[in-house]
Short mmCIF file of C-alpha atoms in Angstrom, two decimals:
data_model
loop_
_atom_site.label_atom_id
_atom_site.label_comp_id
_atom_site.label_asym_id
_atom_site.label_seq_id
_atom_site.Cartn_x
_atom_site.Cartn_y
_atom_site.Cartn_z
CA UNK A 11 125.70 72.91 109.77
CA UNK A 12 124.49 76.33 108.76
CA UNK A 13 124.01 77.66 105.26
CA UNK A 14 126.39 79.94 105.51
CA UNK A 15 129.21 77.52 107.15
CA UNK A 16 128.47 75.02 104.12
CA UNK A 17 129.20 77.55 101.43
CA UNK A 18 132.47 78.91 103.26
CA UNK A 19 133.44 75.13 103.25
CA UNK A 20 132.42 74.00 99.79
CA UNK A 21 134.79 76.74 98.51
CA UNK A 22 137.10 75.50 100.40
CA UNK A 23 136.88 72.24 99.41
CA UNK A 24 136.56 73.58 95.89
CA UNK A 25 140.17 75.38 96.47
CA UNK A 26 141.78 72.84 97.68
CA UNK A 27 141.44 70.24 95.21
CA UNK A 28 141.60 72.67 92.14
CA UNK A 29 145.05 74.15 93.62
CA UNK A 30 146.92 70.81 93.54
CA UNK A 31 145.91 70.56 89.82
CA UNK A 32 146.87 74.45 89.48
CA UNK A 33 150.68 74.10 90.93
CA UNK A 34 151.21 70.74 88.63
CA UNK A 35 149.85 72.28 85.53
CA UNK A 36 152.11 75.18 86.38
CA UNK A 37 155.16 73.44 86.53
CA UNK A 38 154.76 69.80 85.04
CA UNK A 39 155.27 71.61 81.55
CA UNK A 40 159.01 72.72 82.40
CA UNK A 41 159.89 69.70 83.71
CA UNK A 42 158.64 68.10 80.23
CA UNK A 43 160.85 70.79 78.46
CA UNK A 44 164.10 70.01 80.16
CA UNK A 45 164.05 66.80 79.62
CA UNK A 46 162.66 67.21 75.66
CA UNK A 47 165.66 69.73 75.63
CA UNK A 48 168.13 67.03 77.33
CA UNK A 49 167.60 64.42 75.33
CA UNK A 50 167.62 66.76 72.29
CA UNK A 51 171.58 68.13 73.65
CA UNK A 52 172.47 64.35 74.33
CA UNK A 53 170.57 61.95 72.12
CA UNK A 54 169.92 60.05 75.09
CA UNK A 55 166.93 58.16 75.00
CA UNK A 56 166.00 58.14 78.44
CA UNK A 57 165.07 61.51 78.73
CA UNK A 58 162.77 61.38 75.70
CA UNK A 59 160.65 58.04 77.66
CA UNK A 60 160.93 61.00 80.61
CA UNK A 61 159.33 63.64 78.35
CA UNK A 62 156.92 61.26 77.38
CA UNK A 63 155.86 59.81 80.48
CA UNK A 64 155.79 63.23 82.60
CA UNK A 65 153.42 64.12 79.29
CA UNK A 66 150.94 61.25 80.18
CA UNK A 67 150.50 63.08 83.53
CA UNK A 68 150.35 66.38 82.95
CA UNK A 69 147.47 65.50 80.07
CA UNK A 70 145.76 63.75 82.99
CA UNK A 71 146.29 66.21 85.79
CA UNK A 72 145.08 69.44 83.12
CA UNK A 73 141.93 67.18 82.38
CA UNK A 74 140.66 67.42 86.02
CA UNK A 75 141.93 70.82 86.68
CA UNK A 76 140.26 72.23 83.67
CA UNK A 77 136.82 70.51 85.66
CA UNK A 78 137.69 71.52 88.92
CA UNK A 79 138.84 75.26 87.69
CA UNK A 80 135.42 76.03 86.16
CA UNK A 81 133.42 74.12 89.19
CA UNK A 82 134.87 77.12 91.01
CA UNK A 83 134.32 79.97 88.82
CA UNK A 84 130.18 78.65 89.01
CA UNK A 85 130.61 78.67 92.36
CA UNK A 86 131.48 82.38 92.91
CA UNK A 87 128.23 83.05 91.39
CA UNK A 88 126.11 80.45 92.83
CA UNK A 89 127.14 80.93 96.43
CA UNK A 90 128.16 84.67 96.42
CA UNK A 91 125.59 86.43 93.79
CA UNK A 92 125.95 89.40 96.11
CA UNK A 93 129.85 89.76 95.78
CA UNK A 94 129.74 88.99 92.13
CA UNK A 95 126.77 91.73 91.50
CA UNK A 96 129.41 94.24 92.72
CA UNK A 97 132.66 92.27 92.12
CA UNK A 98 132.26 91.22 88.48
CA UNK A 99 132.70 94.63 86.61
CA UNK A 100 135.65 95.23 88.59
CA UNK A 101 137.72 92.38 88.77
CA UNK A 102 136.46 90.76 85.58
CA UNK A 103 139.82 91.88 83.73
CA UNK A 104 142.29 88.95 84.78
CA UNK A 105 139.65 86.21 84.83
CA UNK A 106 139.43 87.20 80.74
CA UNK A 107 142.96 86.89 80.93
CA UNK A 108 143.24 83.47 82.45
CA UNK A 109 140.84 82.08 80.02
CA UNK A 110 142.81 83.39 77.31
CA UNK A 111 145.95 81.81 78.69
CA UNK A 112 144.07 78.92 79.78
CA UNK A 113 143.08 78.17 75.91
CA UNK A 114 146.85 79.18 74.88
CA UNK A 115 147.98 76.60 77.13
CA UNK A 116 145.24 73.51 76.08
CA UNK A 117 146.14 74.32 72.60
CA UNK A 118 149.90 74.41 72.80
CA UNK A 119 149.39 71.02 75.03
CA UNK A 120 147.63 69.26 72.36
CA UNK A 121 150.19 70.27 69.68
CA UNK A 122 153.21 69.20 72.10
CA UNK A 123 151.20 65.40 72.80
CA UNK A 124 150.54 64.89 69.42
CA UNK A 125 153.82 66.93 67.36
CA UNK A 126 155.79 63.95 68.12
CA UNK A 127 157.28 63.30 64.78
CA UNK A 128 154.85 65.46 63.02
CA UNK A 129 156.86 69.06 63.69
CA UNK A 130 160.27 70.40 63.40
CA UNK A 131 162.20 69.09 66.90
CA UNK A 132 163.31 72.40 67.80
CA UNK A 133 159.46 73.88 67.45
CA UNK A 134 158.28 70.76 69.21
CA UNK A 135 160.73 71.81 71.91
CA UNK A 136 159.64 75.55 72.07
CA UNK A 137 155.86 74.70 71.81
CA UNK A 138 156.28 72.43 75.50
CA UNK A 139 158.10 76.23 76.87
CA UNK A 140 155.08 78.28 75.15
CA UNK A 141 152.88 75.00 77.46
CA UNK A 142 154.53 76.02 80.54
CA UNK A 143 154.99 80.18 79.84
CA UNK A 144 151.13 80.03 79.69
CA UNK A 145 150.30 77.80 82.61
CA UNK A 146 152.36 80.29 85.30
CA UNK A 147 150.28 83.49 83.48
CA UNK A 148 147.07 81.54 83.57
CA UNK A 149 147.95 81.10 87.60
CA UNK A 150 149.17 84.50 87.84
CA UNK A 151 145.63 86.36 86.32
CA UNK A 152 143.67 84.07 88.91
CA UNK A 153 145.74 84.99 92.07
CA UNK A 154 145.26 88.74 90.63
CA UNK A 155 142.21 88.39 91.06
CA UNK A 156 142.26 86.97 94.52
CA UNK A 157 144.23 89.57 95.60
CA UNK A 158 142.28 92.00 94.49
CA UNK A 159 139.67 90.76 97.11
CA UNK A 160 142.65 91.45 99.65
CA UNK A 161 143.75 95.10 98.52
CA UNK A 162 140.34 96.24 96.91
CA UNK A 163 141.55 99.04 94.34
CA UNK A 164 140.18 100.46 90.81
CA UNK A 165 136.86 101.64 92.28
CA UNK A 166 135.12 104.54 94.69
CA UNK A 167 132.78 102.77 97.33
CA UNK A 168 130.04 105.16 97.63
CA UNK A 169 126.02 104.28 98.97
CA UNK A 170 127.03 101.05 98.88
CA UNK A 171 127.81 100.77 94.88
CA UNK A 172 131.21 100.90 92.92
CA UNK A 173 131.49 103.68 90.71
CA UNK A 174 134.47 104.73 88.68
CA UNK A 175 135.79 101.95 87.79
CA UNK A 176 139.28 100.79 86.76
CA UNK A 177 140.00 97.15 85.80
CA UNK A 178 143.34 97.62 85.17
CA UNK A 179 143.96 99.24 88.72
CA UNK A 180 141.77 96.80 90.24
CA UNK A 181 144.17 93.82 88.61
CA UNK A 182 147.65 95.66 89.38
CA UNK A 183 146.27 96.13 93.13
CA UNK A 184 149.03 96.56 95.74
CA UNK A 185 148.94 92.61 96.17
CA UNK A 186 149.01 91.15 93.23
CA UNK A 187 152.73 90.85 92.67
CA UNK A 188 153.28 90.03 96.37
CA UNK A 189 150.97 87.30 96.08
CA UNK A 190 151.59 85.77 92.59
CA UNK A 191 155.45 85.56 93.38
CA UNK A 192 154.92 83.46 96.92
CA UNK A 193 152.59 81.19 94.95
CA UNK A 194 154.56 80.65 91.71
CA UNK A 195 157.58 80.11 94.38
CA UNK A 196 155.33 77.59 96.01
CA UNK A 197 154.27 75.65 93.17
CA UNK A 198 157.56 75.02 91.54
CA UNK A 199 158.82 73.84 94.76
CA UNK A 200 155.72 71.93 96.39
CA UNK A 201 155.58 69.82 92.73
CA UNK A 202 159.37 69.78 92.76
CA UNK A 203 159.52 67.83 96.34
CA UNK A 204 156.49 65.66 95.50
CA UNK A 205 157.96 64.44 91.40
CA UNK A 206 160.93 63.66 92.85
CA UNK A 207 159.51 62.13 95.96
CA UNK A 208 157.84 59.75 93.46
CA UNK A 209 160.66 58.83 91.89
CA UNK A 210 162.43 57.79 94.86
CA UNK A 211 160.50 55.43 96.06
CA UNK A 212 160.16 54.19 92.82
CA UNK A 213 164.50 54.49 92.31
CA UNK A 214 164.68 52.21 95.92
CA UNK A 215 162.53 49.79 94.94
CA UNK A 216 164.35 49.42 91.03
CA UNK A 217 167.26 51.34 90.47
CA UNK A 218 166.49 52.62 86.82
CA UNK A 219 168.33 55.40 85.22
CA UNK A 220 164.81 56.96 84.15
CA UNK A 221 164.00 57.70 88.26
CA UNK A 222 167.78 59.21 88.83
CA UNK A 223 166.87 61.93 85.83
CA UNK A 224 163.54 62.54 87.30
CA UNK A 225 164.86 63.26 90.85
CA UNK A 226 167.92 65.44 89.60
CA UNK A 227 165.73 67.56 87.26
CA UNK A 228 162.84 67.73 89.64
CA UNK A 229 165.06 68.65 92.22
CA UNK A 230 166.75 71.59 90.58
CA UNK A 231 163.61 73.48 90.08
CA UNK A 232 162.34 72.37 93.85
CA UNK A 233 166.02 73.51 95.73
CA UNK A 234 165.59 76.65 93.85
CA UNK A 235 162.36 77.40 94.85
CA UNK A 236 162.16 76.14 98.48
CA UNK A 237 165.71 78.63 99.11
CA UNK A 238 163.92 82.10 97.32
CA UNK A 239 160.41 81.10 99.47
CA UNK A 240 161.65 82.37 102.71
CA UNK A 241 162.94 85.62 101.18
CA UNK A 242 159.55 85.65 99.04
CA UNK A 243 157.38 85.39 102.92
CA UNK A 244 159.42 88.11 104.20
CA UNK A 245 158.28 90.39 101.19
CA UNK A 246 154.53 88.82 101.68
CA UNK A 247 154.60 89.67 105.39
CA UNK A 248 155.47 92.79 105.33
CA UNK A 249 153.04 93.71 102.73
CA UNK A 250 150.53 92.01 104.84
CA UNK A 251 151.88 93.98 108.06
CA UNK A 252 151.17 97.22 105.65
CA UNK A 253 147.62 95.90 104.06
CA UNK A 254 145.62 94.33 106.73
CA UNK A 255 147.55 94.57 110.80
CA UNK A 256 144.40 92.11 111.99
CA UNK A 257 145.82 89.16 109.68
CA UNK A 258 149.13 89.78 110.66
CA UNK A 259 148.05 89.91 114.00
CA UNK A 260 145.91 86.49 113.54
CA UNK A 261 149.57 85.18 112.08
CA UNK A 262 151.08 85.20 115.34
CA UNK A 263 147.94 84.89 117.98
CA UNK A 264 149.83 88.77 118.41
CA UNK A 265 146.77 91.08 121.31
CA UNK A 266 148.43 93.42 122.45
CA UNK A 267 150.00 96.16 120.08
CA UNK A 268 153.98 96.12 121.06
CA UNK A 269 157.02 97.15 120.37
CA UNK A 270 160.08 95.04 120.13
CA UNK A 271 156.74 92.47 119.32
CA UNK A 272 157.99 88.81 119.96
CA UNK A 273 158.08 86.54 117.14
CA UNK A 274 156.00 83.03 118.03
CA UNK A 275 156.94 79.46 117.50
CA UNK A 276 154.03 77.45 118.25
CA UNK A 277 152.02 77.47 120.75
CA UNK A 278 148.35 77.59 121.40
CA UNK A 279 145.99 81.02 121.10
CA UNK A 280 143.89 81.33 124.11
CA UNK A 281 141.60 83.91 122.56
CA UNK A 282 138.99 84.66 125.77
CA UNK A 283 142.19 85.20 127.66
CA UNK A 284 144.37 86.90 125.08
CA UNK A 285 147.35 84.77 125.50
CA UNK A 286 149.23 82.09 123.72
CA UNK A 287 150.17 78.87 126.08
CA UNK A 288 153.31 76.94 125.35
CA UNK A 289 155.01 78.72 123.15
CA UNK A 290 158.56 79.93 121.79
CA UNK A 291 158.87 83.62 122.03
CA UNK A 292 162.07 85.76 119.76
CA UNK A 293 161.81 89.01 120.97
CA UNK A 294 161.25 91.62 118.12
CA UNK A 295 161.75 89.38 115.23
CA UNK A 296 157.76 89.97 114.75
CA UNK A 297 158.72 93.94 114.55
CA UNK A 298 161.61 93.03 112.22
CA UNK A 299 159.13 90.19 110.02
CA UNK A 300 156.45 93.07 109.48
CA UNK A 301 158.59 96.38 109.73
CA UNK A 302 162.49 95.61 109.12
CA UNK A 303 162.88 97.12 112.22
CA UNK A 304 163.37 95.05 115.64
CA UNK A 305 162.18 97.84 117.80
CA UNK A 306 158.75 98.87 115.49
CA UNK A 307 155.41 98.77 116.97
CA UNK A 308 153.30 96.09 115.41
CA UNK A 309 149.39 96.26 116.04
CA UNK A 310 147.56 93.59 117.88
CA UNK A 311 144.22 92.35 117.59
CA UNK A 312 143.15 94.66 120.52
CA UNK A 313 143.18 97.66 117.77
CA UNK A 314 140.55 96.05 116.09
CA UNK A 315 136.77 95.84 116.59
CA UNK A 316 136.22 91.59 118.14
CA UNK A 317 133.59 90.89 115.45
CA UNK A 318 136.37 91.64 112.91
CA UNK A 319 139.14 89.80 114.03
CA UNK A 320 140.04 87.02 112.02
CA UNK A 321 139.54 83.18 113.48
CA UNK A 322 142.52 83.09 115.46
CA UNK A 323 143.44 79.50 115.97
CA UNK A 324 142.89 77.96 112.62
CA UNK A 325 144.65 81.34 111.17
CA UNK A 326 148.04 80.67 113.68
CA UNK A 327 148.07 77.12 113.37
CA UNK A 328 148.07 77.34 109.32
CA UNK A 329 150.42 79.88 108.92
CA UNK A 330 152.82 77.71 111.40
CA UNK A 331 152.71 74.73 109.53
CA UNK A 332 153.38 76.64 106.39
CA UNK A 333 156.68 78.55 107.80
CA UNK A 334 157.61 74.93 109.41
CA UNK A 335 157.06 73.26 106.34
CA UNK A 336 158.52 76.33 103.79
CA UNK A 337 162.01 75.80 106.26
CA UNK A 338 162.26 72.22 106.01
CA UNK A 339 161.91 71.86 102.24
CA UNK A 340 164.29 75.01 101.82
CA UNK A 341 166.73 72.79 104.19
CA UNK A 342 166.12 69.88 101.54
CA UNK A 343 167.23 72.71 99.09
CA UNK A 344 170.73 72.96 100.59
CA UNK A 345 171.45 69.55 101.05
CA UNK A 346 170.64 68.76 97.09
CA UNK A 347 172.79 71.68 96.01
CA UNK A 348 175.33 70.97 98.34
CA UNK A 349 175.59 67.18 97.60
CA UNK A 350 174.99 67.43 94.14
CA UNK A 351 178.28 69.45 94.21
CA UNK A 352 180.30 67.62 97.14
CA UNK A 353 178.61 63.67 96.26
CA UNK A 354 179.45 61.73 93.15
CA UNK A 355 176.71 58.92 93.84
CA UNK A 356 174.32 61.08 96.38
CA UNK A 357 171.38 59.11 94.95
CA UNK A 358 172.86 55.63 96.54
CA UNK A 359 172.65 57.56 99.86
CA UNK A 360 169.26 55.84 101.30
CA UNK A 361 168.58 58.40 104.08
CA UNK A 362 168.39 61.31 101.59
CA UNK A 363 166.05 59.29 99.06
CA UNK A 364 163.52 58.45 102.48
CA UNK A 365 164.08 62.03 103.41
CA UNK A 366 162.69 63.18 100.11
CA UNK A 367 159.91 60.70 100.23
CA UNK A 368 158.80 61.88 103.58
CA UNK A 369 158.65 65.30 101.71
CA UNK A 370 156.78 64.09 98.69
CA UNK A 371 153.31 65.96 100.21
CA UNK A 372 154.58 68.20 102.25
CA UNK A 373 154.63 71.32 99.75
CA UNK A 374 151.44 70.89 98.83
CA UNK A 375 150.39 70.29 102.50
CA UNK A 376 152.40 73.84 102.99
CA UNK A 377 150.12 75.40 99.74
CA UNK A 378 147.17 74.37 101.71
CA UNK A 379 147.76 75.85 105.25
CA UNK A 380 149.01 79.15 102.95
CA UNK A 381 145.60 79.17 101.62
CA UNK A 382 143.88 78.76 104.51
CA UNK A 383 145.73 81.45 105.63
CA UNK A 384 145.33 83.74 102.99
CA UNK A 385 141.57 83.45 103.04
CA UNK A 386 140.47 82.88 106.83
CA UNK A 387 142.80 85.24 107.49
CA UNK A 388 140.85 88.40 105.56
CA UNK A 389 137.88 86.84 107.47
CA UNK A 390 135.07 88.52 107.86
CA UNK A 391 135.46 90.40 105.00
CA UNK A 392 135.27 89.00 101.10
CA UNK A 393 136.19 92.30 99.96
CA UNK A 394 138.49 93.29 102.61
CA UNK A 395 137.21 96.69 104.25
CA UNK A 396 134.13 96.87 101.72
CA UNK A 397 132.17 94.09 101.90
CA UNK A 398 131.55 91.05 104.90
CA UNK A 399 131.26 87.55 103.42
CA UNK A 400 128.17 87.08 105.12
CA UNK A 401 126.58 89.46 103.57
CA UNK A 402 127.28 88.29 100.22
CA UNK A 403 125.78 84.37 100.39
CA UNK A 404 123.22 83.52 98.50
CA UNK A 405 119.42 83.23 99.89
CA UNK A 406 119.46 79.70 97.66
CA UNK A 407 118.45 76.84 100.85
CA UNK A 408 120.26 73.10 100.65
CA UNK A 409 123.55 74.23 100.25
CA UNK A 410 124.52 71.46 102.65
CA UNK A 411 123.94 68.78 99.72
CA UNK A 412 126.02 70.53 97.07
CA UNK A 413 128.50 70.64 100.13
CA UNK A 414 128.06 66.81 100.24
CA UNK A 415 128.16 66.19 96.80
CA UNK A 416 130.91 68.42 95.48
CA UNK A 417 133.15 66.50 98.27
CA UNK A 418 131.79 63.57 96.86
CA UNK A 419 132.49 63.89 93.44
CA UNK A 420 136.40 65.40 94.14
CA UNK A 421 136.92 62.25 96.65
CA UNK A 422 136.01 60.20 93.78
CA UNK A 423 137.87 62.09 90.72
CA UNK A 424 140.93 62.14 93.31
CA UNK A 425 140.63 57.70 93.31
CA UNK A 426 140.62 58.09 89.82
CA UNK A 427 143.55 60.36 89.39
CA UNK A 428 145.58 58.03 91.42
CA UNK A 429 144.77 54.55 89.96
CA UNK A 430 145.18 56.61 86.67
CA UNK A 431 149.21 57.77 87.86
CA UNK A 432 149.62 54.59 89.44
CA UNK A 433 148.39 52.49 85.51
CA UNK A 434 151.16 54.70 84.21
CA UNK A 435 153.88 54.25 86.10
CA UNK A 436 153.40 50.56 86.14
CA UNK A 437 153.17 50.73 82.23
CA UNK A 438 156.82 52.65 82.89
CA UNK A 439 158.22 50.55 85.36
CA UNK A 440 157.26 47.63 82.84
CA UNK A 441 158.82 48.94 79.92
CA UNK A 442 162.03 49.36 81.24
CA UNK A 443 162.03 46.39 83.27
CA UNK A 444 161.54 44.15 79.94
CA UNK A 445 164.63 46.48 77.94
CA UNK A 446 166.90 45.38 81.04
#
């Protein structure tokens, strides 16, 4: 493995972990304030021990993410000086604005886990929204920032060096709403699936009132979500379509610039032969996906220069297990908003609660491939158009063993994390078992 292969993976590795952590501590919080406000509207006690217990893991799930988030932010500069050099004046103005929110958010947290009893119950109840208001703004400055690196604006290129600088262009670039809406979107409805997922297999194997909350609040945020994600990729595709042709084009394994451009189901990208084997082909839903239009040309990877096209396979294969997945949860959607209406007892319906346990990873699986998408996709560039990502690694040799350990060290936090989750809910379980 090269030097330049290990860094590209570290980050990724770094990403990965840190994003799981990023979409709980997101979204955890207003799950923790419906059910603080529920139990505050019906006295019930239930939904207080659900406040409480949701608490326990969001407390342990901000701990590693606060880790994981700054492991990240050293490695921009330890594995991409050259990007940073050039990067950091520009782009600095919503990574000063996540740290801000990041602090609003810890602080809030700590007065939410420890105002029980000590502050007024309707300020207890606002402080857990303030928790959650920051945690989606904290998210929102950081995918700014990444989008930035995807629409590069609030700066003149010239000799090589940025001059005239704008932060505040640079952080309202043309993708950062596009961007920060599909992830939000995502989060809410990957940690949706995967809460309530939890609770059902813990609801088939005891049937406690605590789990049936959990699903049915968990679930309304997820069915929201998973039904405004499609509409949310249509806006994200087409602003890709606009941005950058070549990663649209690496979407769909898409050569040869059409019109009436066939939308692709599967299949798999021969790139020496420009072809995709296997496959389902809708003619000119690609035209209508990037234009709104099923007869509009849509650019293939022939327009581009080889060396600049991104990696095709990994890019298609990604961004088809995202769409598969995004459908399938927004399917799940319907049939919890349609039974919740039509079903008096839909939770005693066992295929539904093994249907949502087969879903319990599955968002986040979908957050994955999107990121994989988002950033091998704008491959080879780190600042798309400006700057090549190989040309921005550090000289620094052995970055093969901080490749090695950093995967260590998440493998092991990740062990941790789960026989931490899995102590709790036992503790849970074990409560409620002895009150029956």
């Amino acid at each position: 493995m090269d030097e330049f292969m290990a860094a590209r993976l570290q980050m990724g590795v770094s990403l990965g972990f840190h994003i799981i952590f990023a979409c709980i501590g997101m979204v955890m919080p207003w799950f923790m304030f419906v059910a603080e406000w529920k139990w505050l509207k019906t006295q019930k006690p239930v939904y207080l021990d659900l406040a409480k217990a949701w608490a326990k893991g969001v407390a342990i799930f901000f701990a590693v993410g606060a880790v994981s988030g700054t492991v990240l932010s050293f490695e921009l500069g330890m594995l991409w000086p050259t990007f940073m050099e050039h990067a950091g004046p520009i782009f600095g103005m919503p990574f000063s604005y996540e740290g801000s929110a990041f602090f609003v958010e810890a602080i809030a947290l700590g007065l939410w886990l420890y105002g029980w009893n000590r502050l007024n119950k309707k300020l207890h109840l606002y402080i857990g929204m303030v928790v959650g208001i920051a945690g989606v703004m904290s998210g929102i400055f950081v995918i700014s920032a990444n989008a930035w690196m995807n629409a590069p604006a609030g700066f003149d290129w010239v000799d090589g060096q940025a001059i005239n600088i704008d932060p505040v262009a640079a952080m309202f670039n043309k993708a950062w709403f596009v961007q920060s809406h599909h992830m939000v979107i995502a989060a809410f409805s990957a940690t949706g699936f995967a809460v309530a997922g939890v609770h059902a297999i813990l609801y088939l194997k005891n049937k406690l009132e605590i789990h049936a909350k959990a699903i049915t609040i968990a679930l309304a945020f997820a069915s929201v979500a998973a039904l405004l994600q499609p509409l949310s990729g249509d806006h994200a595709a087409k602003s890709v379509a606009e941005r950058q042709p070549a990663k649209l084009a690496a979407f769909e394994a898409h050569f040869e610039t059409q019109e009436s451009a066939p939308l692709i189901i599967g299949g798999i990208p021969d790139v020496e032969n420009r072809e995709v084997k296997y496959a389902i082909k809708l003619p000119g839903f690609l035209s209508f996906l990037a234009h709104g239009d099923f007869k509009a040309e849509v650019k293939g990877l022939e327009e581009f220069p080889e060396e600049e096209w991104p990696p095709v396979p990994i890019t298609h294969y990604s961004f088809q297990i995202m769409v598969g997945i995004g459908m399938f949860l927004a399917l799940l959607g319907v049939i919890f908003l349609a039974g919740t209406y039509k079903w008096k007892h839909w939770l005693e319906k066992r295929w539904w609660l093994k249907l949502l346990i087969v879903a319990t990873p599955l968002g986040f699986i979908a957050i994955q491939a999107g990121w994989v998408v988002t950033e091998v996709g704008r491959q080879p560039w780190i600042i798309y158009g400006i700057m090549k990502t190989k040309d921005s690694l550090t000289p620094m040799p052995g970055i093969q063993y901080t490749f090695y350990t950093i995967t260590a060290v998440y493998l092991l936090l990740s062990f941790i994390v789960i026989w931490l989750l899995s102590r709790q809910i036992k503790m849970l379980q074990n409560k409620y078992k002895s009150n029956d």
